[in-house]
mmCIF file of C-alpha atoms in Angstrom:
data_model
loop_
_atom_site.group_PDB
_atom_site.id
_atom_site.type_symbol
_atom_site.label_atom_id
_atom_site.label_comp_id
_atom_site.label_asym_id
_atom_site.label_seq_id
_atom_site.Cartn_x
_atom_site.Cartn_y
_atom_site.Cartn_z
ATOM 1 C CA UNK A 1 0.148 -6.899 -4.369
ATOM 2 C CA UNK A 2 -1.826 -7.920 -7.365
ATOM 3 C CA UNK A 3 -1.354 -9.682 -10.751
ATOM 4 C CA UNK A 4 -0.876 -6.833 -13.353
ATOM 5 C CA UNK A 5 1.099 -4.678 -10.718
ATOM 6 C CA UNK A 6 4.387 -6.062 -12.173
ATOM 7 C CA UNK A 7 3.234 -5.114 -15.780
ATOM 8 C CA UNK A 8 2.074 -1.789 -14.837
ATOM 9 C CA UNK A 9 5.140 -0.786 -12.529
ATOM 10 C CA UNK A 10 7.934 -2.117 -12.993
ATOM 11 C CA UNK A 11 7.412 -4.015 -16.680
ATOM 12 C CA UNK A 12 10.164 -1.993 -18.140
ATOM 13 C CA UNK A 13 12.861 -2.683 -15.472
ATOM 14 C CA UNK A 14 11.828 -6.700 -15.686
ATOM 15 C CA UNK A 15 12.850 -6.156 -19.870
ATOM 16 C CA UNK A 16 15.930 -4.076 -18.581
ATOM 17 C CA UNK A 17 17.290 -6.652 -15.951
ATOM 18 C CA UNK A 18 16.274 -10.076 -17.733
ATOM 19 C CA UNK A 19 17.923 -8.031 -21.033
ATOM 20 C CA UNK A 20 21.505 -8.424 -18.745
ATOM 21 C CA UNK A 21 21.207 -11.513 -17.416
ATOM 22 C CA UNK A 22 19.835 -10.631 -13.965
ATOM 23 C CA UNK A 23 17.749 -13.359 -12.042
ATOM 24 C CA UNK A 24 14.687 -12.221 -11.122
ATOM 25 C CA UNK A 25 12.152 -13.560 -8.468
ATOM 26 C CA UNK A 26 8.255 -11.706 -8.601
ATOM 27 C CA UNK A 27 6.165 -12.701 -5.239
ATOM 28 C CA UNK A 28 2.712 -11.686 -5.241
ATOM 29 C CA UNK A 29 0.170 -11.393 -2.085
ATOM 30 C CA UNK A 30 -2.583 -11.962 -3.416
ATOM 31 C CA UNK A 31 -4.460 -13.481 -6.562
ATOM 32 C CA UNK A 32 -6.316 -10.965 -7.497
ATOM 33 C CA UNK A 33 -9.846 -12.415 -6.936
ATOM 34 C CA UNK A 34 -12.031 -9.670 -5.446
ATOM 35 C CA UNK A 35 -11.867 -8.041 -8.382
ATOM 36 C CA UNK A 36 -16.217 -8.560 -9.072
ATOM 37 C CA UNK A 37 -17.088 -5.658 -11.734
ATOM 38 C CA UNK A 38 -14.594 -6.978 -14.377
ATOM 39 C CA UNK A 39 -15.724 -10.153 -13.487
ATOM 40 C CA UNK A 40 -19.434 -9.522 -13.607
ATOM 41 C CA UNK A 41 -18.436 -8.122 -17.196
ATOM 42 C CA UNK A 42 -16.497 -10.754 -18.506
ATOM 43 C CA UNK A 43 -18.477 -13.323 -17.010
ATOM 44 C CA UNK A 44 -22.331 -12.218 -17.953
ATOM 45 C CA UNK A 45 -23.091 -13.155 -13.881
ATOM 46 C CA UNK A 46 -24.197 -10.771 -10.771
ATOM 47 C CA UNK A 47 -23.688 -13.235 -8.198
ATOM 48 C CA UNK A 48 -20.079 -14.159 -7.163
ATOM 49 C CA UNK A 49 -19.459 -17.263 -4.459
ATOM 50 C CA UNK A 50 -16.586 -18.335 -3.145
ATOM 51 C CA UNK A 51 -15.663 -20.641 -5.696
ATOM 52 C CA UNK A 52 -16.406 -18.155 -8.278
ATOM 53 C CA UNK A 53 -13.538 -15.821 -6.776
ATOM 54 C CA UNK A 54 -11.103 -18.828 -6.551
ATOM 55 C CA UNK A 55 -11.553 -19.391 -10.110
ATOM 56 C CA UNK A 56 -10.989 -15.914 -11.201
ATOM 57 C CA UNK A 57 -7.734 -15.529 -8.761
ATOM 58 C CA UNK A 58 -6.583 -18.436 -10.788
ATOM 59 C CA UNK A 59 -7.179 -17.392 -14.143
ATOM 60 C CA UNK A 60 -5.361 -13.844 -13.017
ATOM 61 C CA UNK A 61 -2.320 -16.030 -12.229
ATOM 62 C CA UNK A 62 -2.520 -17.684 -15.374
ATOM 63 C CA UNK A 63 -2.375 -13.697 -17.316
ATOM 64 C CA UNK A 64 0.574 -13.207 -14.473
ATOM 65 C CA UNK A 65 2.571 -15.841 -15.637
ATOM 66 C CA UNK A 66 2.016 -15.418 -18.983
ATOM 67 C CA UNK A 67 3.116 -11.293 -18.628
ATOM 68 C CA UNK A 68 6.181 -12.591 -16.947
ATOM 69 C CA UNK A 69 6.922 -15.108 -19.404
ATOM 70 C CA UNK A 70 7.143 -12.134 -22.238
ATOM 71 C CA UNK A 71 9.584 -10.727 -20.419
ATOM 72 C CA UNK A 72 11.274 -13.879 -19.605
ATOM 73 C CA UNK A 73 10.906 -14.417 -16.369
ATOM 74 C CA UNK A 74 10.216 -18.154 -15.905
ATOM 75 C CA UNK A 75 7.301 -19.574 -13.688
ATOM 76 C CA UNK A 76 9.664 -21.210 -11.493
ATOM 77 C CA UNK A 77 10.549 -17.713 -10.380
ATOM 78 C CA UNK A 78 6.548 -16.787 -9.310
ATOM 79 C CA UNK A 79 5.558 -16.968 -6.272
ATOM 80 C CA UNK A 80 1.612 -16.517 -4.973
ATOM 81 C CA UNK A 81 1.364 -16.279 -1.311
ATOM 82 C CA UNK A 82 -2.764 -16.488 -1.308
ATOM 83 C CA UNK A 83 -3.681 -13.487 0.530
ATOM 84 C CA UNK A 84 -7.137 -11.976 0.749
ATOM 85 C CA UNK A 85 -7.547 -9.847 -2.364
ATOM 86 C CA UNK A 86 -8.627 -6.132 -0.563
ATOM 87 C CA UNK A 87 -7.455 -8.109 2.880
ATOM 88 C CA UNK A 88 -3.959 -6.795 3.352
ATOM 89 C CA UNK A 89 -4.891 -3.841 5.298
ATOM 90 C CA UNK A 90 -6.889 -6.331 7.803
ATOM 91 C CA UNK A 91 -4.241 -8.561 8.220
ATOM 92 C CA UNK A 92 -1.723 -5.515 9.445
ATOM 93 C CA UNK A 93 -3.804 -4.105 11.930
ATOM 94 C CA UNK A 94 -5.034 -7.629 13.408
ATOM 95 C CA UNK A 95 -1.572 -7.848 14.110
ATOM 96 C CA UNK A 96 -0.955 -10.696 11.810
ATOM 97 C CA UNK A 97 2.969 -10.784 11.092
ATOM 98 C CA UNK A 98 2.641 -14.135 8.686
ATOM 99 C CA UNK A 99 3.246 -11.519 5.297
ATOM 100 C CA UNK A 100 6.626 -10.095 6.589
ATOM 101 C CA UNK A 101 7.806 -13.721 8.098
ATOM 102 C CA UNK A 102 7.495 -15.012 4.793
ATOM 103 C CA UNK A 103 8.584 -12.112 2.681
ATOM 104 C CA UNK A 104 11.645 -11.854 5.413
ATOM 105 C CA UNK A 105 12.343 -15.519 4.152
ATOM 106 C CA UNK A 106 12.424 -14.953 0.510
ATOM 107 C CA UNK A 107 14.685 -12.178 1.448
ATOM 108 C CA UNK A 108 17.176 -13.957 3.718
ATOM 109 C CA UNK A 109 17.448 -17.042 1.499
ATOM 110 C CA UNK A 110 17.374 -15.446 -1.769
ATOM 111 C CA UNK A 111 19.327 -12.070 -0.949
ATOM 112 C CA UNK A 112 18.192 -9.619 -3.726
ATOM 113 C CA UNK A 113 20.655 -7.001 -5.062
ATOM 114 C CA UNK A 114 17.560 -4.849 -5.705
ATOM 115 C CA UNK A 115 14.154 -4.705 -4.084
ATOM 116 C CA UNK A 116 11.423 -3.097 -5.636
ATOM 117 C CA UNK A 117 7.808 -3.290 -3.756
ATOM 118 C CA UNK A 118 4.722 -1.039 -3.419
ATOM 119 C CA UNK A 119 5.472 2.784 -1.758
ATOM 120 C CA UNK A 120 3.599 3.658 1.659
ATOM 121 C CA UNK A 121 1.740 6.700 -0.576
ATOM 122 C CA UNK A 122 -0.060 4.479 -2.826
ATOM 123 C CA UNK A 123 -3.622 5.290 -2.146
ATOM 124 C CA UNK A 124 -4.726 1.591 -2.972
ATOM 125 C CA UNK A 125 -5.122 -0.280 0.888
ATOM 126 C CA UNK A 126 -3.652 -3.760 -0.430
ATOM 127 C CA UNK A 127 -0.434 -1.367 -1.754
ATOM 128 C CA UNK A 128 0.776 0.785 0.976
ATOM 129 C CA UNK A 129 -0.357 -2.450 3.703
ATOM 130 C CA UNK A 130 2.309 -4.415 1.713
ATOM 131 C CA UNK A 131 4.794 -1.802 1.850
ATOM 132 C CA UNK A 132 4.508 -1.689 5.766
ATOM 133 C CA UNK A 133 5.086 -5.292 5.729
ATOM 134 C CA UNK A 134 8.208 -5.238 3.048
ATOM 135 C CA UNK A 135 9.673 -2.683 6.262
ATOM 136 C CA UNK A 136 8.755 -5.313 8.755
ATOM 137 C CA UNK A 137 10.359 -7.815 6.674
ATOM 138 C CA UNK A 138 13.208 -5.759 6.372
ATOM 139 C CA UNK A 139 13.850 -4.466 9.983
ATOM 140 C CA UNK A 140 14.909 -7.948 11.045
ATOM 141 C CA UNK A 141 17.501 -9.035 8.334
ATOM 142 C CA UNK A 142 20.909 -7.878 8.060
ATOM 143 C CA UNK A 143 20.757 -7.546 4.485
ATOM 144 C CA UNK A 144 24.246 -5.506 3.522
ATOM 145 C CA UNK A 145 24.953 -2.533 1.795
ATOM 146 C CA UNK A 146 24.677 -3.927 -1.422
ATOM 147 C CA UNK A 147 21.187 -4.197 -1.787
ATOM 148 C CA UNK A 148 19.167 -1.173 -3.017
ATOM 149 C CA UNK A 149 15.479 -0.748 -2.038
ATOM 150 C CA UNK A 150 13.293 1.173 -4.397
ATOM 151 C CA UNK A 151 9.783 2.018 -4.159
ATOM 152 C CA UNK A 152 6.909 2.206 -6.930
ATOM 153 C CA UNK A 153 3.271 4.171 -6.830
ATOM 154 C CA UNK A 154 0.485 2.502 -9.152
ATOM 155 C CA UNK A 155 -2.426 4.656 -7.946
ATOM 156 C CA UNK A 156 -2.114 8.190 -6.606
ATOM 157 C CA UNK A 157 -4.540 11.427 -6.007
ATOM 158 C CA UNK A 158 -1.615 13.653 -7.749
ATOM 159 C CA UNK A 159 -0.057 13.488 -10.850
ATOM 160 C CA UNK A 160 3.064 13.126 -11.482
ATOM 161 C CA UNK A 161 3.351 10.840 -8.305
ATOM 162 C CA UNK A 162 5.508 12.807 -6.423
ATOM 163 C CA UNK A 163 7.281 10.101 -4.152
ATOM 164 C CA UNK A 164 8.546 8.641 -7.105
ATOM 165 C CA UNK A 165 10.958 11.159 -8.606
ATOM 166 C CA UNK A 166 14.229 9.594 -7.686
ATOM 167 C CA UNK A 167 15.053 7.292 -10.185
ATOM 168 C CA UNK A 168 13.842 7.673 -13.829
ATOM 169 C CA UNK A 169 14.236 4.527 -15.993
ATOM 170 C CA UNK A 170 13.462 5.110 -19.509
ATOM 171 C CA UNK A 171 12.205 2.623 -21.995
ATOM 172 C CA UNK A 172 12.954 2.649 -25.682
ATOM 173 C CA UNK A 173 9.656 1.983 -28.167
ATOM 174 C CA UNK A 174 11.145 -1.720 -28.209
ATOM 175 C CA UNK A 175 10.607 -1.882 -24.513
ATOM 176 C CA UNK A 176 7.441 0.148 -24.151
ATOM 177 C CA UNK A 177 6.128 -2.212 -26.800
ATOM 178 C CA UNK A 178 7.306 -4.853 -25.163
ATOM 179 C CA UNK A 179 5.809 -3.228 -22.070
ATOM 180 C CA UNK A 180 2.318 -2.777 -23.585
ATOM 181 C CA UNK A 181 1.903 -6.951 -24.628
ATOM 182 C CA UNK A 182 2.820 -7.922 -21.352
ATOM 183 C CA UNK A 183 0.056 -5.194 -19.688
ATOM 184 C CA UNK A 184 -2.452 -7.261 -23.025
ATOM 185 C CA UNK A 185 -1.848 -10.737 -21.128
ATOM 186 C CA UNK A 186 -4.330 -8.937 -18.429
ATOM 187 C CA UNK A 187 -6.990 -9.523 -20.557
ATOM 188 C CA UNK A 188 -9.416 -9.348 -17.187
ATOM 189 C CA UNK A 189 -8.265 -6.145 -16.468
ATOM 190 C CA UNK A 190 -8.586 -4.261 -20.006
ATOM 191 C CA UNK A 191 -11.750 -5.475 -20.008
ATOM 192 C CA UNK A 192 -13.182 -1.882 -18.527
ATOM 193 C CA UNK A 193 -10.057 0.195 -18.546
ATOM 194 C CA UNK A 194 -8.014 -0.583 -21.396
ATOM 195 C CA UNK A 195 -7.087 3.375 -21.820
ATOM 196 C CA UNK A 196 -5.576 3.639 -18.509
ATOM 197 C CA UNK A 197 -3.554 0.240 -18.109
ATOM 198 C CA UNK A 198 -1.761 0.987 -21.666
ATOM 199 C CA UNK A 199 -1.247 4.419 -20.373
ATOM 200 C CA UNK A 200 1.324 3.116 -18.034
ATOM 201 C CA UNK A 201 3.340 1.788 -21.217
ATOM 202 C CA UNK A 202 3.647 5.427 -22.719
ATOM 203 C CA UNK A 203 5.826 6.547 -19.999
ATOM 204 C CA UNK A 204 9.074 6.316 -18.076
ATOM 205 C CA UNK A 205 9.214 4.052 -15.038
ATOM 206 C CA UNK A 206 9.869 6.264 -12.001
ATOM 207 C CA UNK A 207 11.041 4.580 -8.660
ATOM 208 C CA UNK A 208 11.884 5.913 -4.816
ATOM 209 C CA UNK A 209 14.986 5.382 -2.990
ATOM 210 C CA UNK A 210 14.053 3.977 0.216
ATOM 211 C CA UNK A 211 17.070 5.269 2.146
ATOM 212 C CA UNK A 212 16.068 3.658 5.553
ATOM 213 C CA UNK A 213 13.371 2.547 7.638
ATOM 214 C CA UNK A 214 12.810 6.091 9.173
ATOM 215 C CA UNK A 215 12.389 7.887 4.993
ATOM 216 C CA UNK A 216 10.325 11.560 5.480
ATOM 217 C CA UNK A 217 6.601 11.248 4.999
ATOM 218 C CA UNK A 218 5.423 11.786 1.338
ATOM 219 C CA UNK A 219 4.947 15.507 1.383
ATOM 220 C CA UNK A 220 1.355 15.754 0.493
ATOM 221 C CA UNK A 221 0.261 13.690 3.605
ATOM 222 C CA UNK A 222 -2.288 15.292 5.480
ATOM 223 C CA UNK A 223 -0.567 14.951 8.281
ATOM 224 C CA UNK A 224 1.323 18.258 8.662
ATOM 225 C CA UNK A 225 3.142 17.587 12.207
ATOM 226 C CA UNK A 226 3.402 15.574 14.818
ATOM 227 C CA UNK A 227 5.448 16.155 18.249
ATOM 228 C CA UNK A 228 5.994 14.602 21.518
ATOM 229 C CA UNK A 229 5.686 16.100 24.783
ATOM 230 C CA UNK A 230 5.946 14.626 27.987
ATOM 231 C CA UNK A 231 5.062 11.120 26.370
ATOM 232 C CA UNK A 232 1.665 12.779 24.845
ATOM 233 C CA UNK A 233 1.889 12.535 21.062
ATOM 234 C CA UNK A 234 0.111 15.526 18.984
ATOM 235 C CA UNK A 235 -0.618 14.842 15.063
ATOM 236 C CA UNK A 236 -2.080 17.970 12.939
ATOM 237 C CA UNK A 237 -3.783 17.179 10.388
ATOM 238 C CA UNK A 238 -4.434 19.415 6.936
ATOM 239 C CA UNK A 239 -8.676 18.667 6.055
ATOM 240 C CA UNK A 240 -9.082 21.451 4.074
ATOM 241 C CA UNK A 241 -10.091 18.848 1.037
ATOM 242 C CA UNK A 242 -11.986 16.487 3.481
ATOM 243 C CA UNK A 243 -15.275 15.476 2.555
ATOM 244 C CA UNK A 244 -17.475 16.346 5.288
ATOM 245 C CA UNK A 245 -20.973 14.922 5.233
ATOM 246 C CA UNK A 246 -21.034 11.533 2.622
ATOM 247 C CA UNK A 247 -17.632 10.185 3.626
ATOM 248 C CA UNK A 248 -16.539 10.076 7.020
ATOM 249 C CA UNK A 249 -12.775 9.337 7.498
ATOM 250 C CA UNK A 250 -10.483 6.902 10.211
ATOM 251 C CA UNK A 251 -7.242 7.920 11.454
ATOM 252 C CA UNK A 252 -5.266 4.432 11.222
ATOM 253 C CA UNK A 253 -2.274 3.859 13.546
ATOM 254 C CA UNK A 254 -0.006 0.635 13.367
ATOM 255 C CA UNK A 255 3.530 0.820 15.521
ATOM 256 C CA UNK A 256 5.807 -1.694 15.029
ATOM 257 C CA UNK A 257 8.563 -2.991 17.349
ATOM 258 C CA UNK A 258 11.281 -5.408 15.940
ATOM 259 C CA UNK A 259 9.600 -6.304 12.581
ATOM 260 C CA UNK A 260 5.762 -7.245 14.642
ATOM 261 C CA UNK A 261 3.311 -5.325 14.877
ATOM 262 C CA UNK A 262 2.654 -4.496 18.752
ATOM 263 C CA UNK A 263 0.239 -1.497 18.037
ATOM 264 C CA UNK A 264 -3.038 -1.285 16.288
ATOM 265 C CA UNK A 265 -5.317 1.781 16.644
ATOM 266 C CA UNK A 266 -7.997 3.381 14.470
ATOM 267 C CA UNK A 267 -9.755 6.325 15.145
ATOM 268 C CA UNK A 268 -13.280 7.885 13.846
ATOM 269 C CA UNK A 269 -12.303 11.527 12.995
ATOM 270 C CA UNK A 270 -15.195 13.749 13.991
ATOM 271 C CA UNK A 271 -16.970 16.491 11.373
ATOM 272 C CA UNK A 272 -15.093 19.666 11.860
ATOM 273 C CA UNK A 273 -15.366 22.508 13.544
ATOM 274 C CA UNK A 274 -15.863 20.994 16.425
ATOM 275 C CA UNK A 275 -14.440 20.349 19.518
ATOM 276 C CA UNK A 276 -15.268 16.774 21.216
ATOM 277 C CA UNK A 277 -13.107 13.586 23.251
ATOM 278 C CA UNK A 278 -12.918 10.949 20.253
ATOM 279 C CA UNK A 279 -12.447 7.396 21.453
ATOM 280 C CA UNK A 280 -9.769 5.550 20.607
ATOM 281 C CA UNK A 281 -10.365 1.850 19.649
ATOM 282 C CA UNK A 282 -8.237 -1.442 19.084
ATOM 283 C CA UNK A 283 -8.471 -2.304 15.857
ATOM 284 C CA UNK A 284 -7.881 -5.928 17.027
ATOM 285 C CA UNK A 285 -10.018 -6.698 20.014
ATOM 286 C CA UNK A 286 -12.632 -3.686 19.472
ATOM 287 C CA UNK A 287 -12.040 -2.400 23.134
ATOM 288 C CA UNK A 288 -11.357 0.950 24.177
ATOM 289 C CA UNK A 289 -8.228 1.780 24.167
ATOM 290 C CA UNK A 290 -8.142 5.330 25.683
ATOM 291 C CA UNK A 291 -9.156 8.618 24.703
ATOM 292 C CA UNK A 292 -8.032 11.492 22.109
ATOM 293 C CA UNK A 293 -8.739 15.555 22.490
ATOM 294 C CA UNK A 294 -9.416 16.939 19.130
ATOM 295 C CA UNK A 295 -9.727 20.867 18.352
ATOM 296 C CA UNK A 296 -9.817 22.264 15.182
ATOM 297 C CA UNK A 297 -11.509 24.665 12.749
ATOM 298 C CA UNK A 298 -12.874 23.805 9.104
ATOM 299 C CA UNK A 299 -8.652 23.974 7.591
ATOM 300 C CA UNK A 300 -6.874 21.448 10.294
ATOM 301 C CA UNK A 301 -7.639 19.257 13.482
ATOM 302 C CA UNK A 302 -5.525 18.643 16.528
ATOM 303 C CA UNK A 303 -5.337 15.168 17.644
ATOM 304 C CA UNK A 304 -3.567 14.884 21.323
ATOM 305 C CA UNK A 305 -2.943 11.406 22.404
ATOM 306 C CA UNK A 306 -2.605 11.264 26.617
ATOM 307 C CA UNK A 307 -2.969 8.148 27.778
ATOM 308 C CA UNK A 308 -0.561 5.442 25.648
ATOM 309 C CA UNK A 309 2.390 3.227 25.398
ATOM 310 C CA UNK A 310 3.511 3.723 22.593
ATOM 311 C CA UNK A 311 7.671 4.112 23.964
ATOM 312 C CA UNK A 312 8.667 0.546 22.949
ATOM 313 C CA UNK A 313 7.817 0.600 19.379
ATOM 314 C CA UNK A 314 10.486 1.857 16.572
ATOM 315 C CA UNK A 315 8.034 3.232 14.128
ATOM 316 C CA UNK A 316 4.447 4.642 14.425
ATOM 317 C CA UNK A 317 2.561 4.173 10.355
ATOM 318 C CA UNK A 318 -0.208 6.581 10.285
ATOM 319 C CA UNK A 319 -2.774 6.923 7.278
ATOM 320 C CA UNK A 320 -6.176 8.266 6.177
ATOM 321 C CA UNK A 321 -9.211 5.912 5.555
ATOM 322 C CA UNK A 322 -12.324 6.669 3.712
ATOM 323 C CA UNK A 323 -15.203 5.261 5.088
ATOM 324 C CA UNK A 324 -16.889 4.684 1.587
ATOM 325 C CA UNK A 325 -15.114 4.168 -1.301
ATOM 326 C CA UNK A 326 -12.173 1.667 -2.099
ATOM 327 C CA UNK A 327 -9.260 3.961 -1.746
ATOM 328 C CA UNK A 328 -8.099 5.260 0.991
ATOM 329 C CA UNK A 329 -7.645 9.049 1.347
ATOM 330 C CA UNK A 330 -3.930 8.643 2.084
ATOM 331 C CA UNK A 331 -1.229 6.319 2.379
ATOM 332 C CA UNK A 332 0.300 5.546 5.086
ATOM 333 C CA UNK A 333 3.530 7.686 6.804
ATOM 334 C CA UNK A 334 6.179 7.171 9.144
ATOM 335 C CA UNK A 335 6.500 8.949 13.031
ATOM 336 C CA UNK A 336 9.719 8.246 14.602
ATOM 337 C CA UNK A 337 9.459 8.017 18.265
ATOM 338 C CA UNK A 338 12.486 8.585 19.278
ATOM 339 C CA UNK A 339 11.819 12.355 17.960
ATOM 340 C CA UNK A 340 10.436 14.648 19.959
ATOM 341 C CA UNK A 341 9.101 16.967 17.028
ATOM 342 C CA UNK A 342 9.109 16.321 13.507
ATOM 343 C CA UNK A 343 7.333 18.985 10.796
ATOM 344 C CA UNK A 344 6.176 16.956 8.377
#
């Protein structure tokens, strides 16, 4: 998603695979450039234009490149797409389906034995946005059986990230040191957190299996269950750790049908107890879209959805927004439709 995610997640599998000759290809989303409180730092300036941004999502490509490089990874193997820096989220639920066209043409052209991209738990918006793209991507390639798809988390409420428990890759002290100068190139990013970026050099690289586009949830979702009944969909969700008065929260819902996205839904979750019709909105054109029934109590709420059409899509994504606050307050998970009741 950003420049410094390859260093921080998967640095030690870049030493591992250039060490044996693989070829390796790194494609990023974004530059980088709303990234304004290390830049206000480094730079000695409050106000940030445009042109300010542009400059600093090009000097993050530069440390990029140069992180790569020290693992050998030439620059003719980079790739910078240009989206919005904190945009990806936006771009999924307007229903923009540019990101997985041209991440479905690296694929098909290039056909990786291994894909590693950003896990639907990561917390961070721009993470688990890209990861519903990377399944978009993937839903409308015939790819083989060859290929393995792995998953990383860079930010996470738990520790250790519990999603990513499959696959363990250590890394001798020649590759963790090797590790940590690469993560040094990021010179914008140590800046204010130079204890927590080398942190990720002190331990093993831990990756996720993604078996198939229909993977459980991450098991410390909120959302508990979710069934089907007579076309009405009911979510419960767990809000025992909800905030309730300084940070309202939005229910997110993107459904996707043949690698587009053909739903986009976000709704305002009310303070609990209570018992009230929420509306539902579009995310895209703003209108109403219908009506949910929530009931709860101060531990969990009942969401019923009665009036959608929702049948044609293959997979409903479902996450947690803060309202204030960068991250959200959980990734986004899978429903499968075809199911008529899943315990999550």
């Amino acid at each position: 998603p950003h420049p410094d995610d390859e260093s921080l997640a998967t640095g030690g599998l870049l030493s591992a695979a250039v060490n044996v000759g693989a070829s390796v290809r790194v494609i990023y989303l974004t530059n980088g450039d709303n990234n304004p409180w290390p830049q206000r730092a480094m730079e000695r300036r409050w106000r940030i234009g445009a042109e300010d941004r542009a400059r600093w999502g090009h000097r993050r490509q530069t440390e990029a490149l140069a992180a790569l490089e020290s693992f050998g990874v030439p620059p003719e193997m980079v790739d910078f797409l240009d989206y919005p820096d904190q945009g990806i989220t936006s771009l999924l639920m307007q229903g923009d389906n540019a990101p997985a066209e041209r991440l479905a043409v690296v694929l098909a052209s290039w056909r990786p034995t291994l894909l590693v991209a950003p896990g639907l738990a990561d917390i961070h918006p721009d993470h688990n946005a890209a990861a519903v793209f990377v399944r978009q991507a993937m839903a409308g390639l015939n790819t083989g059986s060859d290929m393995l798809w792995m998953e990383y988390l860079v930010h996470a409420r738990r520790r250790p990230l519990p999603s990513c428990s499959d696959i363990c890759l250590p890394m001798s002290p020649e590759e963790r040191g090797r590790k940590r100068a690469a993560i040094s190139c990021h010179k914008t990013q140590i800046l204010l957190r130079p204890r927590r970026l080398f942190a990720y050099a002190d331990r093993d690289e831990r990756f996720a299996a993604v078996p198939g586009i229909s993977e459980p949830v991450h098991p410390y979702h909120p959302l508990s269950h979710c069934h089907w009944r007579g076309g009405v969909l009911h979510l419960r969700l767990a809000t025992a750790s909800f905030p309730r008065t300084y940070c309202p929260l939005t229910l997110c819902i993107a459904g996707n049908h043949q690698g587009r996205t053909r739903v986009r839904t976000t709704i305002n979750l009310p303070c609990l107890p209570r018992t009230e019709s929420v509306e539902i909105v579009d995310a895209y054109t703003s209108n109403q879209a219908g009506y949910v029934r929530s009931d709860g109590d101060a531990r969990q709420a009942v969401i019923v959805f009665e009036n959608t059409d929702w049948g044609s899509v293959d997979q409903l994504f479902v996450k947690v927004e803060r309202s204030f606050g960068f991250f959200d307050e959980a990734g986004w998970t899978i429903i499968d439709p075809s199911s008529k009741e899943s315990i999550l």
